Coordinates of C-alpha atoms and ligand atoms in Angstrom, one line a residue:
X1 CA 0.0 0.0 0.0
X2 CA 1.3 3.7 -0.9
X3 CA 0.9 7.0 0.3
X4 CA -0.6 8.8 -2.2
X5 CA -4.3 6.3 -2.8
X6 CA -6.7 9.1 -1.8
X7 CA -8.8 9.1 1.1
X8 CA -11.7 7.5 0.0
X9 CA -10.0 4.6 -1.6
X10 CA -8.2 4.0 1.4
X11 CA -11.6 3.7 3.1
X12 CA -12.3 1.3 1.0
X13 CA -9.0 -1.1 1.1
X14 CA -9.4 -0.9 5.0
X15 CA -13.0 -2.2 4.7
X16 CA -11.9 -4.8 2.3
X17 CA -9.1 -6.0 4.0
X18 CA -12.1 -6.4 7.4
X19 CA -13.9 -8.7 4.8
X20 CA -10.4 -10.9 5.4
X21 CA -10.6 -11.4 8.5
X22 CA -7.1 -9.9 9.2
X23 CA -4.3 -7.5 8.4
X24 CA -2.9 -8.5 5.0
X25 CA 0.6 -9.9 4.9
X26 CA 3.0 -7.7 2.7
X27 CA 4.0 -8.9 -0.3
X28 CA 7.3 -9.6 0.5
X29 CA 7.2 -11.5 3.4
X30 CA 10.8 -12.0 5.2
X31 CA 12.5 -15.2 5.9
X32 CA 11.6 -17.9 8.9
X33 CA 12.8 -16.4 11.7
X34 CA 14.7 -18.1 14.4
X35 CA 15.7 -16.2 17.6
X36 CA 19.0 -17.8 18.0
X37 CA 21.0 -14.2 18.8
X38 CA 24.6 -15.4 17.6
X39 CA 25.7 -11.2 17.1
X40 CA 26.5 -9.1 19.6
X41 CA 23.7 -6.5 21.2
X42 CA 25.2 -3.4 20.0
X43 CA 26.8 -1.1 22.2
X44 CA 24.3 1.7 24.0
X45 CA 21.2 0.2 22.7
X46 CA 18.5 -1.0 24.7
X47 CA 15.0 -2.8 24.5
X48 CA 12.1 -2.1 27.0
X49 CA 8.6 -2.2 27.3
X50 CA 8.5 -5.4 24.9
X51 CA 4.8 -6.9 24.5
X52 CA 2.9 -9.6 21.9
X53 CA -0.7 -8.9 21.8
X54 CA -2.2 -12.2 20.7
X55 CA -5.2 -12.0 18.1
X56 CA -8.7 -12.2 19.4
X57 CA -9.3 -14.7 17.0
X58 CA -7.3 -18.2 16.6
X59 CA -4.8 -17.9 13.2
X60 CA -5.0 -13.9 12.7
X61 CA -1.5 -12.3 13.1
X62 CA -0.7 -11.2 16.3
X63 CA 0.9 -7.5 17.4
X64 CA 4.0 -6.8 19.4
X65 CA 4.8 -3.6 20.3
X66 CA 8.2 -2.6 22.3
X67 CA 10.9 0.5 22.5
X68 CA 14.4 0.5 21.3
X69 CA 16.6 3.6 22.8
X70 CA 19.6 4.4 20.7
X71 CA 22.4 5.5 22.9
X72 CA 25.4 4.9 20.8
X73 CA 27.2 7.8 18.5
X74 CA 25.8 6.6 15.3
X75 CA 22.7 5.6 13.9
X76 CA 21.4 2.3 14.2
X77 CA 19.0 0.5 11.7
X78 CA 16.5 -2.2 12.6
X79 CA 16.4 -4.5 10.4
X80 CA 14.2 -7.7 10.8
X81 CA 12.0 -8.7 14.1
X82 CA 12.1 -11.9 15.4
X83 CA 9.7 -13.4 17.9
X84 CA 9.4 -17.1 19.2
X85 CA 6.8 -18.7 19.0
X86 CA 5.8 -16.7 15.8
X87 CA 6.8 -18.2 12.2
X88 CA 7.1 -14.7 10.4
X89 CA 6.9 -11.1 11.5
X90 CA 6.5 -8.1 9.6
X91 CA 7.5 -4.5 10.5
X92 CA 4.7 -2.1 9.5
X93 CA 4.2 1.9 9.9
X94 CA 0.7 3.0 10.4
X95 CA 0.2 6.5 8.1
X96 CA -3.6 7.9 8.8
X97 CA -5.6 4.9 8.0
X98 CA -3.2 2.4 6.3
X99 CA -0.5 0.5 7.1
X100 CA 2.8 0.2 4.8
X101 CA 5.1 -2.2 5.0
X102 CA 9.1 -1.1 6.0
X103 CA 11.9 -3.0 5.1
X104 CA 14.4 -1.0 8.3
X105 CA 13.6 1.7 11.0
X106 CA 16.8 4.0 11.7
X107 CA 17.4 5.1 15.0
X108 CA 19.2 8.4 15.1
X109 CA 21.8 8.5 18.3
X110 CA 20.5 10.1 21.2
X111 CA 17.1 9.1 20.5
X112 CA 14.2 6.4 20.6
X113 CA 11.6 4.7 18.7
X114 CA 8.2 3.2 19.9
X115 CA 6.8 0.6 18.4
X116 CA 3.1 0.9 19.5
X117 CA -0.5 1.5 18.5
X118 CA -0.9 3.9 15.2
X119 CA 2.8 4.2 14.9
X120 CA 5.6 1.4 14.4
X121 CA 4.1 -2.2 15.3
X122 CA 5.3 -5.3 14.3
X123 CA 3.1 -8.8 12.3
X124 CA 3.3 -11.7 14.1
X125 CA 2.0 -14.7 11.5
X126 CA 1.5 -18.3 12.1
X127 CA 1.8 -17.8 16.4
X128 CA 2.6 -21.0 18.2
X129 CA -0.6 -22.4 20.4
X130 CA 1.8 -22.4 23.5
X131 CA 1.6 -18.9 23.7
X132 CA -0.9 -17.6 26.2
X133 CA -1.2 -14.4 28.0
X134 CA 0.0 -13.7 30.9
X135 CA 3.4 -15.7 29.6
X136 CA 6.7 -14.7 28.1
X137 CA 8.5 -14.9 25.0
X138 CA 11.5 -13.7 23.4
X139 CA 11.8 -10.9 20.9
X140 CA 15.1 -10.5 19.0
X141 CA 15.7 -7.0 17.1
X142 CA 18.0 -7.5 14.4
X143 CA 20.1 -4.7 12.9
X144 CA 21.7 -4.0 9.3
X145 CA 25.1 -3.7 11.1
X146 CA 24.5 -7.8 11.8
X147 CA 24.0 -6.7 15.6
X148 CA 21.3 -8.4 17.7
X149 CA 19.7 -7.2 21.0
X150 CA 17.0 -9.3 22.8
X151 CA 14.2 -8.9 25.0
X152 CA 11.8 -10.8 27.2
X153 CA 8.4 -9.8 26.3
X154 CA 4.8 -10.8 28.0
X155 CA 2.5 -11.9 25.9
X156 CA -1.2 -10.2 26.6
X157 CA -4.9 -11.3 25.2
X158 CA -6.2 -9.2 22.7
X159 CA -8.6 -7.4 25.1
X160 CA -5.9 -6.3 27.4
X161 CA -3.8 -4.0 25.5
X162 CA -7.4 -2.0 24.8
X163 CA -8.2 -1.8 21.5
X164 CA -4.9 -2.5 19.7
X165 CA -5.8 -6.3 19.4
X166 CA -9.2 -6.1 18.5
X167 CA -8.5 -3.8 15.7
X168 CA -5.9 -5.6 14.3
X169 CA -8.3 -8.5 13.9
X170 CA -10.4 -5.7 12.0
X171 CA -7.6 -4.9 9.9
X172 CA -8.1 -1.8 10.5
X173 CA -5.4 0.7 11.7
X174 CA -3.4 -0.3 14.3
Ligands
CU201 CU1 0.2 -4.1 10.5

């Protein structure tokens, strides 16, 4: 999806993509991920605040939302999300009402980046059953440097993060 698909139209893909039953996969969906962190966390960066909001319905993506604080001297690009327990994640920037698909988020030093509702999120496809709220898993932020940083992260039902879940599931913005 692009920026420029007036407003009306975008109305429209948002309703269509309800009629799915879930938020559309991009179309170019990255590789398995595995959340074996073999680099090192780079220096001055940190990861809080690291949640997976499980879908209200059974085989819809799931949403994880989290922080990363840049607090090195150079910029630091995210470049893939890994979560166990989910076969494929997506990063995603909500713009008004759609959602567009980004292949790396820069981090400018000094500075931090919230992934959370309307902004940044993160797709979690094909979630493992053993997930279940109130439990834990383990998010893995990959950079283009090869750098890895990890996180444990709680895992929530769909109605406790408010409406976050529940819209996903609508397709809507998120
Ligand atoms: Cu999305």
């Amino acid at each position: 999806m692009h920026l420029s698909r007036p407003t009306a139209v975008s109305l429209a893909m948002v309703l269509a993509l309800s009629t799915l039953g879930g938020c559309k996969e991009g179309a170019k969906p990255q590789a398995r991920t595995e959340a074996t962190a073999t680099g090192e966390a780079p220096a001055g960066v940190t990861i809080s605040a690291a949640r997976l909001v499980l879908p209200a319905v059974r085989n819809n993506p799931g949403a994880a939302y989290f922080t990363v604080t840049n607090n090195s001297s150079g910029t630091k690009a995210i470049s893939a999300i890994s979560i166990n327990g989910a076969a494929k994640t997506e990063m995603h920037q909500t713009v008004g009402i759609e959602m567009n698909s980004v292949d790396r988020v820069d981090i400018a030093p000094g500075t931090s980046i919230a992934f959370e509702p309307g902004k940044f999120h993160v797709m979690a496809f094909d979630l493992d059953s053993g997930l279940r709220p109130g439990g834990q898993t383990t998010l893995t932020v990959q950079f283009a440097d090869g750098g890895k940083a990890q996180s444990s992260m709680t895992v929530e039902a769909a109605g406790a993060a408010a409406d976050a879940g529940a819209m996903h599931d609508m397709g809507a913005m998120h």
